[in-house]
């Protein structure tokens, strides 16, 4: 029990906000958000997504931070201790286990995609000043992607580099590793993305078309599956439902109010996704390309688009730096829940726990990486292993974890404790939060999940 006294803490409110914003803003914002908007028809989907963020994502985000503050332990033991204190069954620790399983799976494919981002950044740097006519052919870039993803050695080498860096950051400590990195990379991320939006606005002549695509709603394109995608993504992009924010909440110093900090972080995350859309769509449209290329949007469509633009070689470096930084500020939040658990259970030091956890994730990541080459024929329920993992984690585990967190925080933890943990004095706001947790979020998630599974 002594252990709690030496628990690490974020250095300040700003430090925490940068860390949480870095965790939230990741591949989900730059890689996934634009392509799911593209696949689901644009503006109407964006509206539904924003609604999910506001009434489901934000309340659960705050709840996870509050639970972390109350539990002050790793995700499994936090649920155990809060449940015990409020006189409830220890079975609620199940939420913690679901979270650990989810971060394990998510980071296993995150490491592969993060590795691709690194590989593209390296290529973009090498090709500075040398984008030639020949390499601009669309087939070349499609081939380049398939050559990378389809090459077992190259993809595993990059995945290994990404995971090793993640382990090094987490192994260096909550403050000295994760916070220090975010303080530097998160502002850089916003700056570079801002530069990209300005370039897209100035050089493409298609800013309006991109803007319209993102914001003009056409509800004809919405179906039940799109709702499930929007909801799953709201959880994914905020990093809720898996215990990552709970673990980060356990390092909160006293005196930091959660309401404003959460609104701020969620706002930054949303801004980052919308900015990515505003940078990407004009560039795609300017090159006469479509936005519905799916997961290949940033790895195939964007490079083709860059090669057709003046200064495209520089833009490519900026873009893949954004993608790499975004991935690298999020991956520690996925590793930390496992590290905190291993550390507190096995009583090993942080560095060893980080190496152990990263090795485990890396091993599972091999399956993901190789599902594009050696194991590309393996299919379960009509999905290859990579798709199966992203579907299981994002469409099933995340919403399930989210709904359980909402129910636990809304119904089982005494209202006074939640209120104290949130640090708010504003009763109206507090009740709004509570109503979302008790009714709106669970009902919304249940309806959308059932709808999505029946289509
Ligand atoms: N939010 C991150 C992204 O958008 C991913 C993430 C998921 C981080 C779950 C933490 C927990 O890329």
Tab-separated table of C-alpha atoms and ligand atoms in Angstrom:
chain	number	residue	atom	x	y	z
A	1	UNK	CA	0.000	0.000	0.000
A	2	UNK	CA	2.993	2.266	0.520
A	3	UNK	CA	3.292	2.182	-3.235
A	4	UNK	CA	0.478	4.700	-3.649
A	5	UNK	CA	2.501	7.404	-1.928
A	6	UNK	CA	5.222	7.273	-4.497
A	7	UNK	CA	2.850	7.256	-7.446
A	8	UNK	CA	4.113	9.501	-10.224
A	9	UNK	CA	2.139	12.627	-11.184
A	10	UNK	CA	1.848	14.986	-14.146
A	11	UNK	CA	3.714	18.195	-13.428
A	12	UNK	CA	0.848	20.626	-14.030
A	13	UNK	CA	-2.524	21.229	-15.647
A	14	UNK	CA	-0.879	22.243	-18.922
A	15	UNK	CA	1.320	19.160	-18.821
A	16	UNK	CA	-1.696	16.933	-18.333
A	17	UNK	CA	-3.710	18.632	-21.082
A	18	UNK	CA	-0.872	18.206	-23.570
A	19	UNK	CA	-0.439	14.563	-22.623
A	20	UNK	CA	-4.161	13.808	-22.891
A	21	UNK	CA	-4.495	15.747	-26.154
A	22	UNK	CA	-1.481	13.888	-27.529
A	23	UNK	CA	-3.038	10.567	-26.560
A	24	UNK	CA	-6.370	11.478	-28.100
A	25	UNK	CA	-5.047	13.008	-31.299
A	26	UNK	CA	-3.424	10.194	-33.199
A	27	UNK	CA	-3.727	7.975	-36.225
A	28	UNK	CA	-7.446	8.061	-35.534
A	29	UNK	CA	-7.539	11.745	-36.446
A	30	UNK	CA	-5.147	11.877	-39.364
A	31	UNK	CA	-5.438	8.416	-40.898
A	32	UNK	CA	-8.838	7.076	-39.915
A	33	UNK	CA	-11.172	10.064	-39.601
A	34	UNK	CA	-10.636	11.358	-43.165
A	35	UNK	CA	-11.126	7.956	-44.752
A	36	UNK	CA	-14.280	7.061	-42.825
A	37	UNK	CA	-15.707	10.486	-43.674
A	38	UNK	CA	-14.781	9.737	-47.287
A	39	UNK	CA	-16.397	6.312	-47.199
A	40	UNK	CA	-19.544	7.485	-45.477
A	41	UNK	CA	-20.335	10.455	-47.633
A	42	UNK	CA	-19.033	13.528	-45.779
A	43	UNK	CA	-20.993	16.192	-43.872
A	44	UNK	CA	-23.886	14.175	-42.446
A	45	UNK	CA	-21.483	11.606	-41.045
A	46	UNK	CA	-19.388	14.382	-39.500
A	47	UNK	CA	-22.495	15.734	-37.739
A	48	UNK	CA	-23.366	12.346	-36.261
A	49	UNK	CA	-19.764	11.904	-35.191
A	50	UNK	CA	-19.770	15.298	-33.453
A	51	UNK	CA	-23.006	14.382	-31.656
A	52	UNK	CA	-21.440	11.107	-30.474
A	53	UNK	CA	-18.404	13.004	-29.186
A	54	UNK	CA	-20.548	15.467	-27.275
A	55	UNK	CA	-23.169	13.295	-25.591
A	56	UNK	CA	-21.308	9.994	-25.319
A	57	UNK	CA	-17.561	10.558	-25.699
A	58	UNK	CA	-17.069	13.633	-23.521
A	59	UNK	CA	-19.082	12.375	-20.506
A	60	UNK	CA	-17.283	9.029	-20.565
A	61	UNK	CA	-13.926	10.741	-21.018
A	62	UNK	CA	-14.545	12.746	-17.850
A	63	UNK	CA	-15.831	9.690	-16.036
A	64	UNK	CA	-12.690	7.716	-16.819
A	65	UNK	CA	-10.455	10.489	-15.534
A	66	UNK	CA	-12.551	10.770	-12.374
A	67	UNK	CA	-12.428	6.999	-11.807
A	68	UNK	CA	-8.664	7.068	-12.292
A	69	UNK	CA	-8.366	9.779	-9.691
A	70	UNK	CA	-10.554	7.790	-7.273
A	71	UNK	CA	-8.862	4.450	-7.912
A	72	UNK	CA	-5.276	5.760	-8.027
A	73	UNK	CA	-4.036	2.378	-9.243
A	74	UNK	CA	-3.756	0.423	-12.469
A	75	UNK	CA	-7.006	-0.090	-14.349
A	76	UNK	CA	-7.907	-3.519	-12.908
A	77	UNK	CA	-7.160	-2.642	-9.286
A	78	UNK	CA	-8.842	0.750	-9.624
A	79	UNK	CA	-12.128	-0.904	-10.525
A	80	UNK	CA	-11.585	-3.454	-7.757
A	81	UNK	CA	-11.014	-0.843	-5.087
A	82	UNK	CA	-13.791	1.534	-6.170
A	83	UNK	CA	-16.266	-1.347	-6.411
A	84	UNK	CA	-15.254	-2.598	-2.959
A	85	UNK	CA	-15.496	0.861	-1.391
A	86	UNK	CA	-18.967	1.380	-2.810
A	87	UNK	CA	-20.057	-2.099	-1.705
A	88	UNK	CA	-20.272	-3.721	-5.122
A	89	UNK	CA	-19.119	-6.998	-6.563
A	90	UNK	CA	-15.501	-7.515	-7.522
A	91	UNK	CA	-16.804	-8.723	-10.887
A	92	UNK	CA	-16.641	-5.108	-12.063
A	93	UNK	CA	-12.898	-5.569	-12.417
A	94	UNK	CA	-13.963	-7.159	-15.697
A	95	UNK	CA	-14.058	-3.649	-17.188
A	96	UNK	CA	-10.360	-3.387	-16.419
A	97	UNK	CA	-9.612	-6.695	-18.106
A	98	UNK	CA	-11.615	-5.722	-21.188
A	99	UNK	CA	-9.578	-2.520	-21.292
A	100	UNK	CA	-6.264	-4.349	-21.079
A	101	UNK	CA	-7.296	-6.710	-23.851
A	102	UNK	CA	-8.419	-3.773	-25.979
A	103	UNK	CA	-5.196	-1.756	-25.596
A	104	UNK	CA	-3.178	-4.875	-26.338
A	105	UNK	CA	-5.023	-5.453	-29.615
A	106	UNK	CA	-5.188	-1.777	-30.590
A	107	UNK	CA	-1.496	-1.159	-29.996
A	108	UNK	CA	-0.629	-4.307	-31.943
A	109	UNK	CA	-2.071	-2.817	-35.141
A	110	UNK	CA	-1.240	0.763	-34.177
A	111	UNK	CA	2.418	-0.265	-34.165
A	112	UNK	CA	2.125	-1.568	-37.717
A	113	UNK	CA	0.407	1.556	-39.082
A	114	UNK	CA	2.774	3.783	-37.069
A	115	UNK	CA	5.629	1.844	-38.675
A	116	UNK	CA	4.202	2.591	-42.137
A	117	UNK	CA	4.072	6.287	-41.200
A	118	UNK	CA	7.769	6.182	-40.231
A	119	UNK	CA	8.623	4.380	-43.480
A	120	UNK	CA	6.771	6.986	-45.547
A	121	UNK	CA	8.438	9.832	-43.660
A	122	UNK	CA	11.829	8.294	-44.429
A	123	UNK	CA	10.910	7.953	-48.125
A	124	UNK	CA	9.509	11.486	-48.260
A	125	UNK	CA	12.750	12.836	-46.764
A	126	UNK	CA	14.822	10.887	-49.256
A	127	UNK	CA	12.763	12.103	-52.197
A	128	UNK	CA	12.923	15.791	-51.238
A	129	UNK	CA	13.554	17.693	-54.448
A	130	UNK	CA	13.355	14.619	-56.583
A	131	UNK	CA	9.715	13.869	-57.282
A	132	UNK	CA	9.826	13.026	-60.939
A	133	UNK	CA	7.171	12.448	-63.561
A	134	UNK	CA	7.686	8.706	-63.573
A	135	UNK	CA	7.118	8.236	-59.879
A	136	UNK	CA	3.908	10.235	-60.072
A	137	UNK	CA	2.022	7.469	-61.827
A	138	UNK	CA	-0.780	6.294	-59.514
A	139	UNK	CA	0.145	2.663	-59.979
A	140	UNK	CA	3.641	3.405	-58.711
A	141	UNK	CA	2.334	4.675	-55.398
A	142	UNK	CA	-0.209	1.914	-55.056
A	143	UNK	CA	2.649	-0.458	-55.715
A	144	UNK	CA	4.851	1.353	-53.220
A	145	UNK	CA	2.244	0.799	-50.512
A	146	UNK	CA	1.719	-2.834	-51.410
A	147	UNK	CA	5.449	-3.337	-51.541
A	148	UNK	CA	5.841	-1.972	-48.046
A	149	UNK	CA	2.835	-3.649	-46.431
A	150	UNK	CA	3.384	-6.816	-48.453
A	151	UNK	CA	7.063	-7.119	-47.555
A	152	UNK	CA	7.226	-9.083	-44.303
A	153	UNK	CA	10.755	-7.969	-43.458
A	154	UNK	CA	10.352	-4.254	-44.147
A	155	UNK	CA	7.028	-3.943	-42.390
A	156	UNK	CA	8.280	-5.826	-39.340
A	157	UNK	CA	11.468	-3.734	-39.208
A	158	UNK	CA	9.430	-0.491	-39.138
A	159	UNK	CA	6.920	-1.916	-36.682
A	160	UNK	CA	9.819	-2.910	-34.432
A	161	UNK	CA	11.317	0.585	-34.625
A	162	UNK	CA	7.968	2.132	-33.702
A	163	UNK	CA	7.401	-0.219	-30.761
A	164	UNK	CA	10.972	0.217	-29.501
A	165	UNK	CA	10.522	3.992	-29.430
A	166	UNK	CA	7.199	3.638	-27.645
A	167	UNK	CA	8.803	1.381	-25.034
A	168	UNK	CA	11.667	3.846	-24.574
A	169	UNK	CA	9.245	6.740	-23.989
A	170	UNK	CA	7.060	4.855	-21.522
A	171	UNK	CA	10.097	3.290	-19.844
A	172	UNK	CA	11.494	6.772	-19.136
A	173	UNK	CA	8.579	7.621	-16.873
A	174	UNK	CA	5.249	9.357	-16.645
A	175	UNK	CA	6.767	12.810	-16.410
A	176	UNK	CA	10.251	12.342	-17.850
A	177	UNK	CA	9.031	10.226	-20.754
A	178	UNK	CA	5.388	10.658	-21.729
A	179	UNK	CA	4.887	14.240	-20.555
A	180	UNK	CA	8.189	15.519	-21.862
A	181	UNK	CA	7.527	14.088	-25.306
A	182	UNK	CA	3.999	15.510	-25.475
A	183	UNK	CA	5.082	18.977	-24.378
A	184	UNK	CA	7.240	19.140	-27.428
A	185	UNK	CA	5.428	17.038	-30.040
A	186	UNK	CA	1.812	18.105	-29.493
A	187	UNK	CA	2.395	21.811	-30.229
A	188	UNK	CA	4.582	20.765	-33.190
A	189	UNK	CA	1.743	18.605	-34.430
A	190	UNK	CA	-0.742	21.471	-34.403
A	191	UNK	CA	1.713	23.830	-35.998
A	192	UNK	CA	2.532	21.490	-38.860
A	193	UNK	CA	-1.100	20.639	-39.446
A	194	UNK	CA	-1.919	24.363	-39.489
A	195	UNK	CA	0.800	24.857	-42.108
A	196	UNK	CA	-0.748	22.075	-44.183
A	197	UNK	CA	-4.224	23.584	-44.028
A	198	UNK	CA	-2.842	26.954	-45.136
A	199	UNK	CA	-0.967	25.319	-48.012
A	200	UNK	CA	-4.096	23.399	-48.999
A	201	UNK	CA	-6.086	26.627	-48.926
A	202	UNK	CA	-3.556	28.631	-50.892
A	203	UNK	CA	-2.188	26.205	-53.445
A	204	UNK	CA	-4.947	23.774	-54.397
A	205	UNK	CA	-7.828	26.020	-55.460
A	206	UNK	CA	-10.094	23.302	-54.047
A	207	UNK	CA	-10.387	24.428	-50.458
A	208	UNK	CA	-14.069	25.161	-50.819
A	209	UNK	CA	-14.811	21.778	-52.330
A	210	UNK	CA	-12.949	20.106	-49.461
A	211	UNK	CA	-14.708	22.267	-46.912
A	212	UNK	CA	-18.119	21.490	-48.398
A	213	UNK	CA	-17.405	17.798	-48.440
A	214	UNK	CA	-16.573	17.944	-44.756
A	215	UNK	CA	-19.401	20.188	-43.626
A	216	UNK	CA	-22.333	20.047	-46.080
A	217	UNK	CA	-24.636	17.293	-44.782
A	218	UNK	CA	-26.322	14.826	-47.127
A	219	UNK	CA	-28.358	12.519	-44.925
A	220	UNK	CA	-29.159	10.115	-47.756
A	221	UNK	CA	-25.728	8.561	-47.245
A	222	UNK	CA	-26.274	7.642	-43.607
A	223	UNK	CA	-27.156	4.093	-42.624
A	224	UNK	CA	-27.043	2.046	-39.433
A	225	UNK	CA	-23.538	0.872	-40.138
A	226	UNK	CA	-22.333	4.446	-40.555
A	227	UNK	CA	-23.762	5.223	-37.109
A	228	UNK	CA	-21.783	2.359	-35.584
A	229	UNK	CA	-18.644	3.533	-37.353
A	230	UNK	CA	-19.192	7.085	-36.056
A	231	UNK	CA	-19.755	5.893	-32.503
A	232	UNK	CA	-16.832	3.452	-32.491
A	233	UNK	CA	-14.644	6.205	-33.847
A	234	UNK	CA	-15.793	8.686	-31.199
A	235	UNK	CA	-14.486	6.250	-28.567
A	236	UNK	CA	-11.331	5.470	-30.481
A	237	UNK	CA	-10.350	9.040	-31.179
A	238	UNK	CA	-10.860	10.165	-27.585
A	239	UNK	CA	-9.101	7.055	-26.321
A	240	UNK	CA	-11.962	6.109	-23.994
A	241	UNK	CA	-13.423	2.745	-23.061
A	242	UNK	CA	-10.067	0.992	-22.726
A	243	UNK	CA	-8.661	2.296	-19.461
A	244	UNK	CA	-6.057	4.552	-21.072
A	245	UNK	CA	-7.624	7.739	-19.730
A	246	UNK	CA	-8.335	6.037	-16.430
A	247	UNK	CA	-4.646	5.228	-16.067
A	248	UNK	CA	-3.723	8.805	-16.997
A	249	UNK	CA	-6.325	10.056	-14.502
A	250	UNK	CA	-4.561	8.106	-11.786
A	251	UNK	CA	-1.529	10.387	-12.245
A	252	UNK	CA	-3.526	13.608	-11.853
A	253	UNK	CA	-2.247	15.957	-9.173
A	254	UNK	CA	-4.899	17.288	-6.802
A	255	UNK	CA	-6.578	20.530	-7.637
A	256	UNK	CA	-6.981	20.081	-11.377
A	257	UNK	CA	-10.675	20.383	-12.261
A	258	UNK	CA	-11.765	17.777	-14.760
A	259	UNK	CA	-14.632	19.571	-16.496
A	260	UNK	CA	-12.717	22.302	-18.235
A	261	UNK	CA	-9.647	20.169	-18.822
A	262	UNK	CA	-11.809	17.484	-20.483
A	263	UNK	CA	-13.688	19.965	-22.657
A	264	UNK	CA	-10.365	21.415	-23.699
A	265	UNK	CA	-8.822	18.073	-24.620
A	266	UNK	CA	-11.918	16.845	-26.445
A	267	UNK	CA	-12.053	20.176	-28.306
A	268	UNK	CA	-8.405	19.871	-29.319
A	269	UNK	CA	-8.952	16.328	-30.539
A	270	UNK	CA	-11.973	17.327	-32.596
A	271	UNK	CA	-10.126	20.319	-34.006
A	272	UNK	CA	-7.278	18.063	-35.011
A	273	UNK	CA	-9.596	15.711	-36.917
A	274	UNK	CA	-11.371	18.567	-38.705
A	275	UNK	CA	-8.054	20.239	-39.555
A	276	UNK	CA	-6.796	16.961	-40.988
A	277	UNK	CA	-9.910	16.801	-43.161
A	278	UNK	CA	-9.420	20.407	-44.257
A	279	UNK	CA	-5.829	19.640	-45.228
A	280	UNK	CA	-6.456	16.310	-46.908
A	281	UNK	CA	-9.653	16.724	-48.960
A	282	UNK	CA	-8.633	19.825	-50.943
A	283	UNK	CA	-5.333	18.151	-51.838
A	284	UNK	CA	-7.130	14.967	-52.906
A	285	UNK	CA	-9.745	16.835	-54.961
A	286	UNK	CA	-7.165	19.112	-56.565
A	287	UNK	CA	-5.534	16.065	-58.087
A	288	UNK	CA	-8.842	14.840	-59.455
A	289	UNK	CA	-8.922	11.940	-57.002
A	290	UNK	CA	-11.740	10.539	-54.870
A	291	UNK	CA	-11.957	10.610	-51.080
A	292	UNK	CA	-13.370	7.131	-50.687
A	293	UNK	CA	-10.175	5.095	-50.968
A	294	UNK	CA	-10.542	3.613	-47.470
A	295	UNK	CA	-7.491	2.880	-45.291
A	296	UNK	CA	-5.219	3.567	-48.279
A	297	UNK	CA	-6.346	7.218	-48.414
A	298	UNK	CA	-3.297	8.641	-46.680
A	299	UNK	CA	-0.831	6.029	-47.909
A	300	UNK	CA	-1.860	5.789	-51.569
A	301	UNK	CA	-4.117	8.703	-52.524
A	302	UNK	CA	-2.150	11.372	-50.682
A	303	UNK	CA	1.266	10.552	-52.175
A	304	UNK	CA	-0.299	10.587	-55.644
A	305	UNK	CA	-1.856	13.938	-54.860
A	306	UNK	CA	1.429	15.356	-53.514
A	307	UNK	CA	3.276	14.438	-56.644
A	308	UNK	CA	0.856	16.513	-58.694
A	309	UNK	CA	1.250	19.672	-56.592
A	310	UNK	CA	3.904	22.383	-56.701
A	311	UNK	CA	6.015	21.921	-53.567
A	312	UNK	CA	4.430	18.522	-53.109
A	313	UNK	CA	7.716	17.000	-51.993
A	314	UNK	CA	7.891	19.377	-49.043
A	315	UNK	CA	4.215	18.914	-48.248
A	316	UNK	CA	4.765	15.159	-48.226
A	317	UNK	CA	7.483	15.514	-45.578
A	318	UNK	CA	5.243	17.756	-43.469
A	319	UNK	CA	2.299	15.399	-43.812
A	320	UNK	CA	4.152	12.215	-42.912
A	321	UNK	CA	5.851	14.009	-40.023
A	322	UNK	CA	2.357	14.914	-38.780
A	323	UNK	CA	1.238	11.327	-39.135
A	324	UNK	CA	4.316	9.951	-37.360
A	325	UNK	CA	4.147	12.473	-34.510
A	326	UNK	CA	0.441	11.839	-34.074
A	327	UNK	CA	1.062	8.102	-33.786
A	328	UNK	CA	3.968	8.564	-31.419
A	329	UNK	CA	2.096	10.755	-28.947
A	330	UNK	CA	-0.751	8.208	-28.779
A	331	UNK	CA	1.068	4.904	-28.554
A	332	UNK	CA	2.413	5.575	-25.026
A	333	UNK	CA	-1.166	5.954	-23.779
A	334	UNK	CA	-1.908	2.492	-25.127
A	335	UNK	CA	1.173	0.919	-23.560
A	336	UNK	CA	0.922	2.667	-20.178
A	337	UNK	CA	-2.189	0.782	-18.922
A	338	UNK	CA	-0.353	-2.525	-19.434
A	339	UNK	CA	2.863	-1.168	-17.927
A	340	UNK	CA	1.066	0.198	-14.855
A	341	UNK	CA	-0.638	-3.163	-14.411
A	342	UNK	CA	2.537	-5.231	-14.789
A	343	UNK	CA	4.462	-2.890	-12.529
A	344	UNK	CA	1.958	-2.873	-9.737
A	345	UNK	CA	1.216	-6.591	-9.931
A	346	UNK	CA	4.647	-8.031	-10.513
A	347	UNK	CA	6.494	-5.299	-8.647
A	348	UNK	CA	9.080	-4.900	-11.350
A	349	UNK	CA	10.554	-1.521	-12.231
A	350	UNK	CA	9.077	0.705	-14.922
A	351	UNK	CA	11.756	0.033	-17.490
A	352	UNK	CA	11.439	-3.759	-17.284
A	353	UNK	CA	7.642	-3.504	-17.326
A	354	UNK	CA	7.787	-1.333	-20.446
A	355	UNK	CA	10.081	-3.764	-22.246
A	356	UNK	CA	7.939	-6.739	-21.244
A	357	UNK	CA	4.667	-5.084	-22.280
A	358	UNK	CA	6.079	-3.786	-25.557
A	359	UNK	CA	7.484	-7.228	-26.401
A	360	UNK	CA	4.070	-8.769	-25.832
A	361	UNK	CA	2.368	-6.191	-28.040
A	362	UNK	CA	5.092	-6.515	-30.654
A	363	UNK	CA	4.548	-10.286	-30.795
A	364	UNK	CA	0.840	-9.854	-31.420
A	365	UNK	CA	1.684	-7.103	-33.883
A	366	UNK	CA	3.611	-9.590	-35.986
A	367	UNK	CA	0.296	-11.264	-36.764
A	368	UNK	CA	-1.071	-7.911	-37.927
A	369	UNK	CA	2.000	-7.018	-39.962
A	370	UNK	CA	2.151	-10.392	-41.636
A	371	UNK	CA	-1.563	-10.383	-42.457
A	372	UNK	CA	-0.592	-8.268	-45.483
A	373	UNK	CA	1.991	-10.762	-46.714
A	374	UNK	CA	2.594	-14.303	-45.505
A	375	UNK	CA	-0.833	-14.634	-43.885
A	376	UNK	CA	-2.820	-12.568	-46.351
A	377	UNK	CA	-4.981	-15.577	-47.199
A	378	UNK	CA	-6.078	-16.257	-43.656
A	379	UNK	CA	-9.646	-15.065	-43.165
A	380	UNK	CA	-11.991	-15.332	-40.200
A	381	UNK	CA	-15.644	-14.301	-40.684
A	382	UNK	CA	-14.641	-12.945	-44.087
A	383	UNK	CA	-12.072	-10.573	-42.591
A	384	UNK	CA	-8.314	-10.826	-42.753
A	385	UNK	CA	-6.469	-10.852	-39.428
A	386	UNK	CA	-5.819	-7.107	-39.473
A	387	UNK	CA	-9.452	-6.261	-40.186
A	388	UNK	CA	-10.597	-8.763	-37.609
A	389	UNK	CA	-8.470	-7.075	-34.942
A	390	UNK	CA	-9.544	-3.534	-35.782
A	391	UNK	CA	-13.188	-4.622	-35.871
A	392	UNK	CA	-13.000	-6.543	-32.581
A	393	UNK	CA	-11.230	-3.729	-30.782
A	394	UNK	CA	-12.920	-0.650	-32.208
A	395	UNK	CA	-16.451	-1.830	-32.958
A	396	UNK	CA	-16.885	-4.334	-30.121
A	397	UNK	CA	-14.493	-3.878	-27.194
A	398	UNK	CA	-14.409	-0.080	-27.191
A	399	UNK	CA	-18.174	0.519	-27.106
A	400	UNK	CA	-18.609	-2.342	-24.611
A	401	UNK	CA	-15.914	-0.894	-22.354
A	402	UNK	CA	-17.438	2.555	-22.784
A	403	UNK	CA	-20.958	1.494	-21.859
A	404	UNK	CA	-19.682	-0.352	-18.779
A	405	UNK	CA	-17.649	2.666	-17.650
A	406	UNK	CA	-20.750	4.868	-18.045
A	407	UNK	CA	-22.938	2.445	-16.072
A	408	UNK	CA	-20.318	1.951	-13.365
A	409	UNK	CA	-19.678	5.674	-12.936
A	410	UNK	CA	-23.332	6.670	-13.311
A	411	UNK	CA	-25.057	4.037	-11.195
A	412	UNK	CA	-22.589	2.360	-8.853
A	413	UNK	CA	-20.201	5.012	-7.601
A	414	UNK	CA	-21.891	7.308	-5.066
A	415	UNK	CA	-22.809	10.622	-6.687
A	416	UNK	CA	-20.833	12.624	-4.133
A	417	UNK	CA	-17.627	10.785	-4.864
A	418	UNK	CA	-17.933	11.382	-8.601
A	419	UNK	CA	-18.664	15.029	-7.993
A	420	UNK	CA	-15.680	15.450	-5.669
A	421	UNK	CA	-13.398	13.646	-8.091
A	422	UNK	CA	-14.485	15.906	-10.944
A	423	UNK	CA	-13.735	18.979	-8.855
A	424	UNK	CA	-16.753	20.866	-10.178
A	425	UNK	CA	-18.883	23.253	-8.140
A	426	UNK	CA	-21.340	23.795	-10.946
A	427	UNK	CA	-24.357	21.670	-10.051
A	428	UNK	CA	-26.133	22.068	-13.353
A	429	UNK	CA	-23.143	20.894	-15.290
A	430	UNK	CA	-22.673	18.060	-12.874
A	431	UNK	CA	-26.243	16.820	-13.352
A	432	UNK	CA	-25.968	17.073	-17.096
A	433	UNK	CA	-22.886	14.882	-16.898
A	434	UNK	CA	-24.647	12.404	-14.648
A	435	UNK	CA	-27.715	12.151	-16.901
A	436	UNK	CA	-25.483	11.492	-19.889
A	437	UNK	CA	-23.654	8.761	-17.971
A	438	UNK	CA	-26.771	7.134	-16.555
A	439	UNK	CA	-29.126	7.272	-19.512
A	440	UNK	CA	-28.001	8.960	-22.693
A	441	UNK	CA	-24.652	7.247	-23.229
A	442	UNK	CA	-25.706	3.658	-22.348
A	443	UNK	CA	-28.950	3.904	-24.344
A	444	UNK	CA	-27.236	5.512	-27.315
A	445	UNK	CA	-24.440	2.951	-27.391
A	446	UNK	CA	-26.850	0.017	-26.981
A	447	UNK	CA	-29.125	1.206	-29.793
A	448	UNK	CA	-26.285	1.933	-32.179
A	449	UNK	CA	-24.534	-1.355	-31.435
A	450	UNK	CA	-27.688	-3.404	-31.919
A	451	UNK	CA	-28.527	-1.503	-35.101
A	452	UNK	CA	-25.008	-1.950	-36.419
A	453	UNK	CA	-24.957	-5.665	-35.695
A	454	UNK	CA	-28.296	-6.287	-37.418
A	455	UNK	CA	-27.270	-4.788	-40.741
B	1	LIG	N1	-7.015	8.192	-29.698
B	1	LIG	C1	-5.964	7.563	-30.432
B	1	LIG	C2	-6.105	7.947	-31.915
B	1	LIG	O1	-6.988	8.666	-32.275
B	1	LIG	C3	-5.936	6.073	-30.264
B	1	LIG	C4	-6.164	5.577	-28.894
B	1	LIG	C5	-7.162	4.663	-28.648
B	1	LIG	C6	-5.384	6.026	-27.821
B	1	LIG	C7	-7.425	4.183	-27.379
B	1	LIG	C8	-5.644	5.556	-26.531
B	1	LIG	C9	-6.641	4.639	-26.325
B	1	LIG	O2	-5.336	7.536	-32.723
